[in-house]
Amino acid sequence: MGEQHSVKFPQEVIDEYAALGVDLAALFSAGHLGTRMGVQIREASAERVVGTMPVEGNTQPYGLLHGGASAVLAETLGSIGAMLHGGVTKLAVGVDLNCTHHRGARSGLVTGVATPVHRGRSTATYEIVISDEEGRRVCSARLTCMLRDAPAGATTGADATTGSDGATG
């Protein structure tokens, strides 16, 4: 668990970060928590972020996927989308996360797909659908991120996805 695979970023996004001397694919990960939980980012753009997470190792005492694990996957994917929407001049900081758990998962991988509901100048909201390997919806989530101006000298919004200022996201 935790090894990162190559993420598919749109070429124009890679070029934007490369102009600042940042290797986006090498820089971005699911963060320490996401890595511990086995989150793998498969595709990333402001329009769609896809990631997977194993059920094994992320269960509650009844052997079902832990709702908090679904929340970690959802917040990770939505934060990546918001970060990419905000671009290099913004930090994406999660301010609201809502998760509805529809069914349990006991094994395999779950896949989350984040798509934008709203992408503005100061906030971005993403819907995240998490499904099991049979395509059945396990969780529906919605994440809203505040888009803050990056401090002078900052080259990316990636730090915001770790919640380094005390907020989630």
mmCIF file with all atom_site columns, C-alpha atoms in Angstrom:
data_model
loop_
_atom_site.group_PDB
_atom_site.id
_atom_site.type_symbol
_atom_site.label_atom_id
_atom_site.label_alt_id
_atom_site.label_comp_id
_atom_site.label_asym_id
_atom_site.label_entity_id
_atom_site.label_seq_id
_atom_site.pdbx_PDB_ins_code
_atom_site.Cartn_x
_atom_site.Cartn_y
_atom_site.Cartn_z
_atom_site.occupancy
_atom_site.B_iso_or_equiv
_atom_site.pdbx_formal_charge
_atom_site.auth_seq_id
_atom_site.auth_comp_id
_atom_site.auth_asym_id
_atom_site.auth_atom_id
_atom_site.pdbx_PDB_model_num
ATOM 1   C CA . MET A 1 1   ? 0.000   0.000  0.000   1.00 0.00 ? 1   MET A CA 1
ATOM 2   C CA . GLY A 1 2   ? 0.978   3.583  -0.506  1.00 0.00 ? 2   GLY A CA 1
ATOM 3   C CA . GLU A 1 3   ? 3.222   3.362  -3.573  1.00 0.00 ? 3   GLU A CA 1
ATOM 4   C CA . GLN A 1 4   ? 2.302   6.068  -6.054  1.00 0.00 ? 4   GLN A CA 1
ATOM 5   C CA . HIS A 1 5   ? 1.488   5.356  -9.679  1.00 0.00 ? 5   HIS A CA 1
ATOM 6   C CA . SER A 1 6   ? 1.767   7.811  -12.535 1.00 0.00 ? 6   SER A CA 1
ATOM 7   C CA . VAL A 1 7   ? -1.135  10.253 -12.480 1.00 0.00 ? 7   VAL A CA 1
ATOM 8   C CA . LYS A 1 8   ? -2.680  11.390 -15.759 1.00 0.00 ? 8   LYS A CA 1
ATOM 9   C CA . PHE A 1 9   ? -2.709  15.203 -15.672 1.00 0.00 ? 9   PHE A CA 1
ATOM 10  C CA . PRO A 1 10  ? -3.792  17.293 -18.687 1.00 0.00 ? 10  PRO A CA 1
ATOM 11  C CA . GLN A 1 11  ? -0.708  18.461 -20.594 1.00 0.00 ? 11  GLN A CA 1
ATOM 12  C CA . GLU A 1 12  ? -1.594  22.159 -20.187 1.00 0.00 ? 12  GLU A CA 1
ATOM 13  C CA . VAL A 1 13  ? -1.667  21.711 -16.395 1.00 0.00 ? 13  VAL A CA 1
ATOM 14  C CA . ILE A 1 14  ? 1.691   19.916 -16.431 1.00 0.00 ? 14  ILE A CA 1
ATOM 15  C CA . ASP A 1 15  ? 3.115   22.725 -18.577 1.00 0.00 ? 15  ASP A CA 1
ATOM 16  C CA . GLU A 1 16  ? 1.736   25.445 -16.252 1.00 0.00 ? 16  GLU A CA 1
ATOM 17  C CA . TYR A 1 17  ? 3.445   23.912 -13.217 1.00 0.00 ? 17  TYR A CA 1
ATOM 18  C CA . ALA A 1 18  ? 6.615   23.008 -15.177 1.00 0.00 ? 18  ALA A CA 1
ATOM 19  C CA . ALA A 1 19  ? 7.010   26.699 -16.084 1.00 0.00 ? 19  ALA A CA 1
ATOM 20  C CA . LEU A 1 20  ? 7.402   27.310 -12.351 1.00 0.00 ? 20  LEU A CA 1
ATOM 21  C CA . GLY A 1 21  ? 9.946   24.511 -12.032 1.00 0.00 ? 21  GLY A CA 1
ATOM 22  C CA . VAL A 1 22  ? 7.455   22.108 -10.430 1.00 0.00 ? 22  VAL A CA 1
ATOM 23  C CA . ASP A 1 23  ? 7.120   18.457 -11.498 1.00 0.00 ? 23  ASP A CA 1
ATOM 24  C CA . LEU A 1 24  ? 3.393   18.160 -10.776 1.00 0.00 ? 24  LEU A CA 1
ATOM 25  C CA . ALA A 1 25  ? 3.141   14.384 -11.093 1.00 0.00 ? 25  ALA A CA 1
ATOM 26  C CA . ALA A 1 26  ? 6.077   13.888 -8.702  1.00 0.00 ? 26  ALA A CA 1
ATOM 27  C CA . LEU A 1 27  ? 4.866   16.578 -6.295  1.00 0.00 ? 27  LEU A CA 1
ATOM 28  C CA . PHE A 1 28  ? 1.268   15.587 -5.908  1.00 0.00 ? 28  PHE A CA 1
ATOM 29  C CA . SER A 1 29  ? 0.247   12.611 -3.842  1.00 0.00 ? 29  SER A CA 1
ATOM 30  C CA . ALA A 1 30  ? -2.661  11.699 -1.633  1.00 0.00 ? 30  ALA A CA 1
ATOM 31  C CA . GLY A 1 31  ? -0.708  12.973 1.377   1.00 0.00 ? 31  GLY A CA 1
ATOM 32  C CA . HIS A 1 32  ? 0.539   10.945 4.328   1.00 0.00 ? 32  HIS A CA 1
ATOM 33  C CA . LEU A 1 33  ? -2.921  9.763  5.391   1.00 0.00 ? 33  LEU A CA 1
ATOM 34  C CA . GLY A 1 34  ? -3.942  8.844  1.864   1.00 0.00 ? 34  GLY A CA 1
ATOM 35  C CA . THR A 1 35  ? -0.676  6.987  1.373   1.00 0.00 ? 35  THR A CA 1
ATOM 36  C CA . ARG A 1 36  ? -1.195  4.988  4.582   1.00 0.00 ? 36  ARG A CA 1
ATOM 37  C CA . MET A 1 37  ? -4.686  4.104  3.402   1.00 0.00 ? 37  MET A CA 1
ATOM 38  C CA . GLY A 1 38  ? -3.537  3.032  -0.054  1.00 0.00 ? 38  GLY A CA 1
ATOM 39  C CA . VAL A 1 39  ? -5.224  5.836  -1.992  1.00 0.00 ? 39  VAL A CA 1
ATOM 40  C CA . GLN A 1 40  ? -4.054  5.878  -5.617  1.00 0.00 ? 40  GLN A CA 1
ATOM 41  C CA . ILE A 1 41  ? -4.807  8.823  -7.895  1.00 0.00 ? 41  ILE A CA 1
ATOM 42  C CA . ARG A 1 42  ? -5.504  7.495  -11.388 1.00 0.00 ? 42  ARG A CA 1
ATOM 43  C CA . GLU A 1 43  ? -6.613  10.590 -13.290 1.00 0.00 ? 43  GLU A CA 1
ATOM 44  C CA . ALA A 1 44  ? -6.635  14.254 -12.350 1.00 0.00 ? 44  ALA A CA 1
ATOM 45  C CA . SER A 1 45  ? -8.001  17.404 -13.935 1.00 0.00 ? 45  SER A CA 1
ATOM 46  C CA . ALA A 1 46  ? -10.233 20.226 -12.704 1.00 0.00 ? 46  ALA A CA 1
ATOM 47  C CA . GLU A 1 47  ? -13.121 18.499 -14.540 1.00 0.00 ? 47  GLU A CA 1
ATOM 48  C CA . ARG A 1 48  ? -12.635 14.956 -13.205 1.00 0.00 ? 48  ARG A CA 1
ATOM 49  C CA . VAL A 1 49  ? -10.491 13.271 -10.569 1.00 0.00 ? 49  VAL A CA 1
ATOM 50  C CA . VAL A 1 50  ? -10.442 9.480  -10.213 1.00 0.00 ? 50  VAL A CA 1
ATOM 51  C CA . GLY A 1 51  ? -8.830  7.509  -7.410  1.00 0.00 ? 51  GLY A CA 1
ATOM 52  C CA . THR A 1 52  ? -8.970  4.080  -5.820  1.00 0.00 ? 52  THR A CA 1
ATOM 53  C CA . MET A 1 53  ? -8.562  2.751  -2.300  1.00 0.00 ? 53  MET A CA 1
ATOM 54  C CA . PRO A 1 54  ? -8.448  -0.831 -0.992  1.00 0.00 ? 54  PRO A CA 1
ATOM 55  C CA . VAL A 1 55  ? -11.143 -1.910 1.425   1.00 0.00 ? 55  VAL A CA 1
ATOM 56  C CA . GLU A 1 56  ? -8.680  -4.172 3.235   1.00 0.00 ? 56  GLU A CA 1
ATOM 57  C CA . GLY A 1 57  ? -6.931  -2.242 5.987   1.00 0.00 ? 57  GLY A CA 1
ATOM 58  C CA . ASN A 1 58  ? -9.630  0.458  5.965   1.00 0.00 ? 58  ASN A CA 1
ATOM 59  C CA . THR A 1 59  ? -12.465 -1.344 7.736   1.00 0.00 ? 59  THR A CA 1
ATOM 60  C CA . GLN A 1 60  ? -14.403 -0.823 10.940  1.00 0.00 ? 60  GLN A CA 1
ATOM 61  C CA . PRO A 1 61  ? -14.937 -3.583 13.566  1.00 0.00 ? 61  PRO A CA 1
ATOM 62  C CA . TYR A 1 62  ? -17.750 -5.241 11.563  1.00 0.00 ? 62  TYR A CA 1
ATOM 63  C CA . GLY A 1 63  ? -15.402 -5.773 8.609   1.00 0.00 ? 63  GLY A CA 1
ATOM 64  C CA . LEU A 1 64  ? -17.038 -3.115 6.434   1.00 0.00 ? 64  LEU A CA 1
ATOM 65  C CA . LEU A 1 65  ? -15.303 -0.191 4.747   1.00 0.00 ? 65  LEU A CA 1
ATOM 66  C CA . HIS A 1 66  ? -15.039 2.504  7.428   1.00 0.00 ? 66  HIS A CA 1
ATOM 67  C CA . GLY A 1 67  ? -17.104 5.613  6.699   1.00 0.00 ? 67  GLY A CA 1
ATOM 68  C CA . GLY A 1 68  ? -14.108 7.731  7.668   1.00 0.00 ? 68  GLY A CA 1
ATOM 69  C CA . ALA A 1 69  ? -12.040 5.964  5.013   1.00 0.00 ? 69  ALA A CA 1
ATOM 70  C CA . SER A 1 70  ? -14.663 6.920  2.414   1.00 0.00 ? 70  SER A CA 1
ATOM 71  C CA . ALA A 1 71  ? -14.450 10.495 3.707   1.00 0.00 ? 71  ALA A CA 1
ATOM 72  C CA . VAL A 1 72  ? -10.651 10.485 3.291   1.00 0.00 ? 72  VAL A CA 1
ATOM 73  C CA . LEU A 1 73  ? -10.964 9.280  -0.300  1.00 0.00 ? 73  LEU A CA 1
ATOM 74  C CA . ALA A 1 74  ? -13.702 11.824 -1.058  1.00 0.00 ? 74  ALA A CA 1
ATOM 75  C CA . GLU A 1 75  ? -11.834 14.763 0.467   1.00 0.00 ? 75  GLU A CA 1
ATOM 76  C CA . THR A 1 76  ? -8.613  13.793 -1.277  1.00 0.00 ? 76  THR A CA 1
ATOM 77  C CA . LEU A 1 77  ? -10.249 13.634 -4.715  1.00 0.00 ? 77  LEU A CA 1
ATOM 78  C CA . GLY A 1 78  ? -12.310 16.800 -4.276  1.00 0.00 ? 78  GLY A CA 1
ATOM 79  C CA . SER A 1 79  ? -9.294  18.710 -2.954  1.00 0.00 ? 79  SER A CA 1
ATOM 80  C CA . ILE A 1 80  ? -7.223  17.705 -5.963  1.00 0.00 ? 80  ILE A CA 1
ATOM 81  C CA . GLY A 1 81  ? -9.948  18.959 -8.308  1.00 0.00 ? 81  GLY A CA 1
ATOM 82  C CA . ALA A 1 82  ? -10.238 22.234 -6.414  1.00 0.00 ? 82  ALA A CA 1
ATOM 83  C CA . MET A 1 83  ? -6.452  22.665 -6.393  1.00 0.00 ? 83  MET A CA 1
ATOM 84  C CA . LEU A 1 84  ? -6.283  22.119 -10.145 1.00 0.00 ? 84  LEU A CA 1
ATOM 85  C CA . HIS A 1 85  ? -9.209  24.509 -10.701 1.00 0.00 ? 85  HIS A CA 1
ATOM 86  C CA . GLY A 1 86  ? -7.541  27.196 -8.573  1.00 0.00 ? 86  GLY A CA 1
ATOM 87  C CA . GLY A 1 87  ? -4.230  26.803 -10.370 1.00 0.00 ? 87  GLY A CA 1
ATOM 88  C CA . VAL A 1 88  ? -0.806  27.786 -9.158  1.00 0.00 ? 88  VAL A CA 1
ATOM 89  C CA . THR A 1 89  ? -1.963  31.080 -7.623  1.00 0.00 ? 89  THR A CA 1
ATOM 90  C CA . LYS A 1 90  ? -4.475  29.524 -5.212  1.00 0.00 ? 90  LYS A CA 1
ATOM 91  C CA . LEU A 1 91  ? -4.525  27.176 -2.217  1.00 0.00 ? 91  LEU A CA 1
ATOM 92  C CA . ALA A 1 92  ? -7.524  24.845 -1.903  1.00 0.00 ? 92  ALA A CA 1
ATOM 93  C CA . VAL A 1 93  ? -8.644  24.353 1.701   1.00 0.00 ? 93  VAL A CA 1
ATOM 94  C CA . GLY A 1 94  ? -11.593 22.104 2.539   1.00 0.00 ? 94  GLY A CA 1
ATOM 95  C CA . VAL A 1 95  ? -14.311 23.831 4.558   1.00 0.00 ? 95  VAL A CA 1
ATOM 96  C CA . ASP A 1 96  ? -17.277 21.439 4.286   1.00 0.00 ? 96  ASP A CA 1
ATOM 97  C CA . LEU A 1 97  ? -17.526 17.698 3.701   1.00 0.00 ? 97  LEU A CA 1
ATOM 98  C CA . ASN A 1 98  ? -20.769 15.719 3.626   1.00 0.00 ? 98  ASN A CA 1
ATOM 99  C CA . CYS A 1 99  ? -20.872 11.943 3.130   1.00 0.00 ? 99  CYS A CA 1
ATOM 100 C CA . THR A 1 100 ? -23.861 9.640  2.773   1.00 0.00 ? 100 THR A CA 1
ATOM 101 C CA . HIS A 1 101 ? -23.035 5.936  3.059   1.00 0.00 ? 101 HIS A CA 1
ATOM 102 C CA . HIS A 1 102 ? -25.358 3.774  0.949   1.00 0.00 ? 102 HIS A CA 1
ATOM 103 C CA . ARG A 1 103 ? -23.973 0.254  1.275   1.00 0.00 ? 103 ARG A CA 1
ATOM 104 C CA . GLY A 1 104 ? -21.096 -1.612 2.815   1.00 0.00 ? 104 GLY A CA 1
ATOM 105 C CA . ALA A 1 105 ? -18.027 -2.998 1.076   1.00 0.00 ? 105 ALA A CA 1
ATOM 106 C CA . ARG A 1 106 ? -16.053 -5.905 2.561   1.00 0.00 ? 106 ARG A CA 1
ATOM 107 C CA . SER A 1 107 ? -13.269 -6.475 0.047   1.00 0.00 ? 107 SER A CA 1
ATOM 108 C CA . GLY A 1 108 ? -11.642 -5.299 -3.150  1.00 0.00 ? 108 GLY A CA 1
ATOM 109 C CA . LEU A 1 109 ? -11.105 -1.738 -4.288  1.00 0.00 ? 109 LEU A CA 1
ATOM 110 C CA . VAL A 1 110 ? -13.464 1.182  -4.170  1.00 0.00 ? 110 VAL A CA 1
ATOM 111 C CA . THR A 1 111 ? -13.217 3.852  -6.845  1.00 0.00 ? 111 THR A CA 1
ATOM 112 C CA . GLY A 1 112 ? -14.057 7.500  -6.324  1.00 0.00 ? 112 GLY A CA 1
ATOM 113 C CA . VAL A 1 113 ? -14.884 9.953  -9.097  1.00 0.00 ? 113 VAL A CA 1
ATOM 114 C CA . ALA A 1 114 ? -14.987 13.665 -8.295  1.00 0.00 ? 114 ALA A CA 1
ATOM 115 C CA . THR A 1 115 ? -16.743 16.083 -10.645 1.00 0.00 ? 115 THR A CA 1
ATOM 116 C CA . PRO A 1 116 ? -17.395 19.791 -10.140 1.00 0.00 ? 116 PRO A CA 1
ATOM 117 C CA . VAL A 1 117 ? -20.725 21.134 -8.974  1.00 0.00 ? 117 VAL A CA 1
ATOM 118 C CA . HIS A 1 118 ? -19.452 24.726 -8.752  1.00 0.00 ? 118 HIS A CA 1
ATOM 119 C CA . ARG A 1 119 ? -16.100 26.263 -9.680  1.00 0.00 ? 119 ARG A CA 1
ATOM 120 C CA . GLY A 1 120 ? -15.858 29.898 -8.715  1.00 0.00 ? 120 GLY A CA 1
ATOM 121 C CA . ARG A 1 121 ? -13.171 32.410 -7.802  1.00 0.00 ? 121 ARG A CA 1
ATOM 122 C CA . SER A 1 122 ? -13.315 31.848 -4.061  1.00 0.00 ? 122 SER A CA 1
ATOM 123 C CA . THR A 1 123 ? -14.894 28.395 -3.664  1.00 0.00 ? 123 THR A CA 1
ATOM 124 C CA . ALA A 1 124 ? -15.076 25.118 -5.530  1.00 0.00 ? 124 ALA A CA 1
ATOM 125 C CA . THR A 1 125 ? -17.558 22.329 -4.772  1.00 0.00 ? 125 THR A CA 1
ATOM 126 C CA . TYR A 1 126 ? -17.161 18.758 -5.986  1.00 0.00 ? 126 TYR A CA 1
ATOM 127 C CA . GLU A 1 127 ? -19.479 15.769 -5.909  1.00 0.00 ? 127 GLU A CA 1
ATOM 128 C CA . ILE A 1 128 ? -17.645 12.528 -5.247  1.00 0.00 ? 128 ILE A CA 1
ATOM 129 C CA . VAL A 1 129 ? -19.232 9.164  -6.036  1.00 0.00 ? 129 VAL A CA 1
ATOM 130 C CA . ILE A 1 130 ? -17.537 6.122  -4.504  1.00 0.00 ? 130 ILE A CA 1
ATOM 131 C CA . SER A 1 131 ? -18.409 2.735  -6.015  1.00 0.00 ? 131 SER A CA 1
ATOM 132 C CA . ASP A 1 132 ? -17.419 -0.871 -5.399  1.00 0.00 ? 132 ASP A CA 1
ATOM 133 C CA . GLU A 1 133 ? -15.902 -3.169 -8.014  1.00 0.00 ? 133 GLU A CA 1
ATOM 134 C CA . GLU A 1 134 ? -19.392 -4.106 -9.262  1.00 0.00 ? 134 GLU A CA 1
ATOM 135 C CA . GLY A 1 135 ? -20.181 -0.442 -9.918  1.00 0.00 ? 135 GLY A CA 1
ATOM 136 C CA . ARG A 1 136 ? -22.606 -0.171 -6.980  1.00 0.00 ? 136 ARG A CA 1
ATOM 137 C CA . ARG A 1 137 ? -22.618 3.184  -5.183  1.00 0.00 ? 137 ARG A CA 1
ATOM 138 C CA . VAL A 1 138 ? -21.088 2.877  -1.734  1.00 0.00 ? 138 VAL A CA 1
ATOM 139 C CA . CYS A 1 139 ? -20.978 6.570  -0.815  1.00 0.00 ? 139 CYS A CA 1
ATOM 140 C CA . SER A 1 140 ? -22.062 9.947  -2.155  1.00 0.00 ? 140 SER A CA 1
ATOM 141 C CA . ALA A 1 141 ? -20.051 12.913 -0.922  1.00 0.00 ? 141 ALA A CA 1
ATOM 142 C CA . ARG A 1 142 ? -19.839 16.645 -1.492  1.00 0.00 ? 142 ARG A CA 1
ATOM 143 C CA . LEU A 1 143 ? -16.773 18.748 -0.683  1.00 0.00 ? 143 LEU A CA 1
ATOM 144 C CA . THR A 1 144 ? -16.494 22.519 -0.739  1.00 0.00 ? 144 THR A CA 1
ATOM 145 C CA . CYS A 1 145 ? -13.041 24.069 -0.743  1.00 0.00 ? 145 CYS A CA 1
ATOM 146 C CA . MET A 1 146 ? -12.181 27.698 -0.143  1.00 0.00 ? 146 MET A CA 1
ATOM 147 C CA . LEU A 1 147 ? -9.698  29.011 -2.700  1.00 0.00 ? 147 LEU A CA 1
ATOM 148 C CA . ARG A 1 148 ? -7.223  31.289 -0.963  1.00 0.00 ? 148 ARG A CA 1
ATOM 149 C CA . ASP A 1 149 ? -4.471  33.305 -2.579  1.00 0.00 ? 149 ASP A CA 1
ATOM 150 C CA . ALA A 1 150 ? -1.170  31.455 -2.367  1.00 0.00 ? 150 ALA A CA 1
ATOM 151 C CA . PRO A 1 151 ? 1.386   33.250 -0.211  1.00 0.00 ? 151 PRO A CA 1
ATOM 152 C CA . ALA A 1 152 ? 4.220   35.005 -2.019  1.00 0.00 ? 152 ALA A CA 1
ATOM 153 C CA . GLY A 1 153 ? 6.893   32.510 -2.989  1.00 0.00 ? 153 GLY A CA 1
ATOM 154 C CA . ALA A 1 154 ? 4.552   29.508 -2.914  1.00 0.00 ? 154 ALA A CA 1
ATOM 155 C CA . THR A 1 155 ? 4.689   27.463 -6.091  1.00 0.00 ? 155 THR A CA 1
ATOM 156 C CA . THR A 1 156 ? 1.665   25.203 -5.649  1.00 0.00 ? 156 THR A CA 1
ATOM 157 C CA . GLY A 1 157 ? -1.572  24.624 -3.759  1.00 0.00 ? 157 GLY A CA 1
ATOM 158 C CA . ALA A 1 158 ? -0.555  21.048 -2.865  1.00 0.00 ? 158 ALA A CA 1
ATOM 159 C CA . ASP A 1 159 ? 0.198   21.924 0.778   1.00 0.00 ? 159 ASP A CA 1
ATOM 160 C CA . ALA A 1 160 ? -3.436  22.900 1.267   1.00 0.00 ? 160 ALA A CA 1
ATOM 161 C CA . THR A 1 161 ? -4.614  19.363 0.605   1.00 0.00 ? 161 THR A CA 1
ATOM 162 C CA . THR A 1 162 ? -2.835  18.272 3.782   1.00 0.00 ? 162 THR A CA 1
ATOM 163 C CA . GLY A 1 163 ? -4.753  20.765 5.895   1.00 0.00 ? 163 GLY A CA 1
ATOM 164 C CA . SER A 1 164 ? -1.497  22.361 7.082   1.00 0.00 ? 164 SER A CA 1
ATOM 165 C CA . ASP A 1 165 ? -3.302  25.491 8.271   1.00 0.00 ? 165 ASP A CA 1
ATOM 166 C CA . GLY A 1 166 ? -5.568  23.528 10.578  1.00 0.00 ? 166 GLY A CA 1
ATOM 167 C CA . ALA A 1 167 ? -8.433  23.190 8.116   1.00 0.00 ? 167 ALA A CA 1
ATOM 168 C CA . THR A 1 168 ? -9.224  19.994 6.279   1.00 0.00 ? 168 THR A CA 1
ATOM 169 C CA . GLY A 1 169 ? -8.861  19.518 2.618   1.00 0.00 ? 169 GLY A CA 1
#
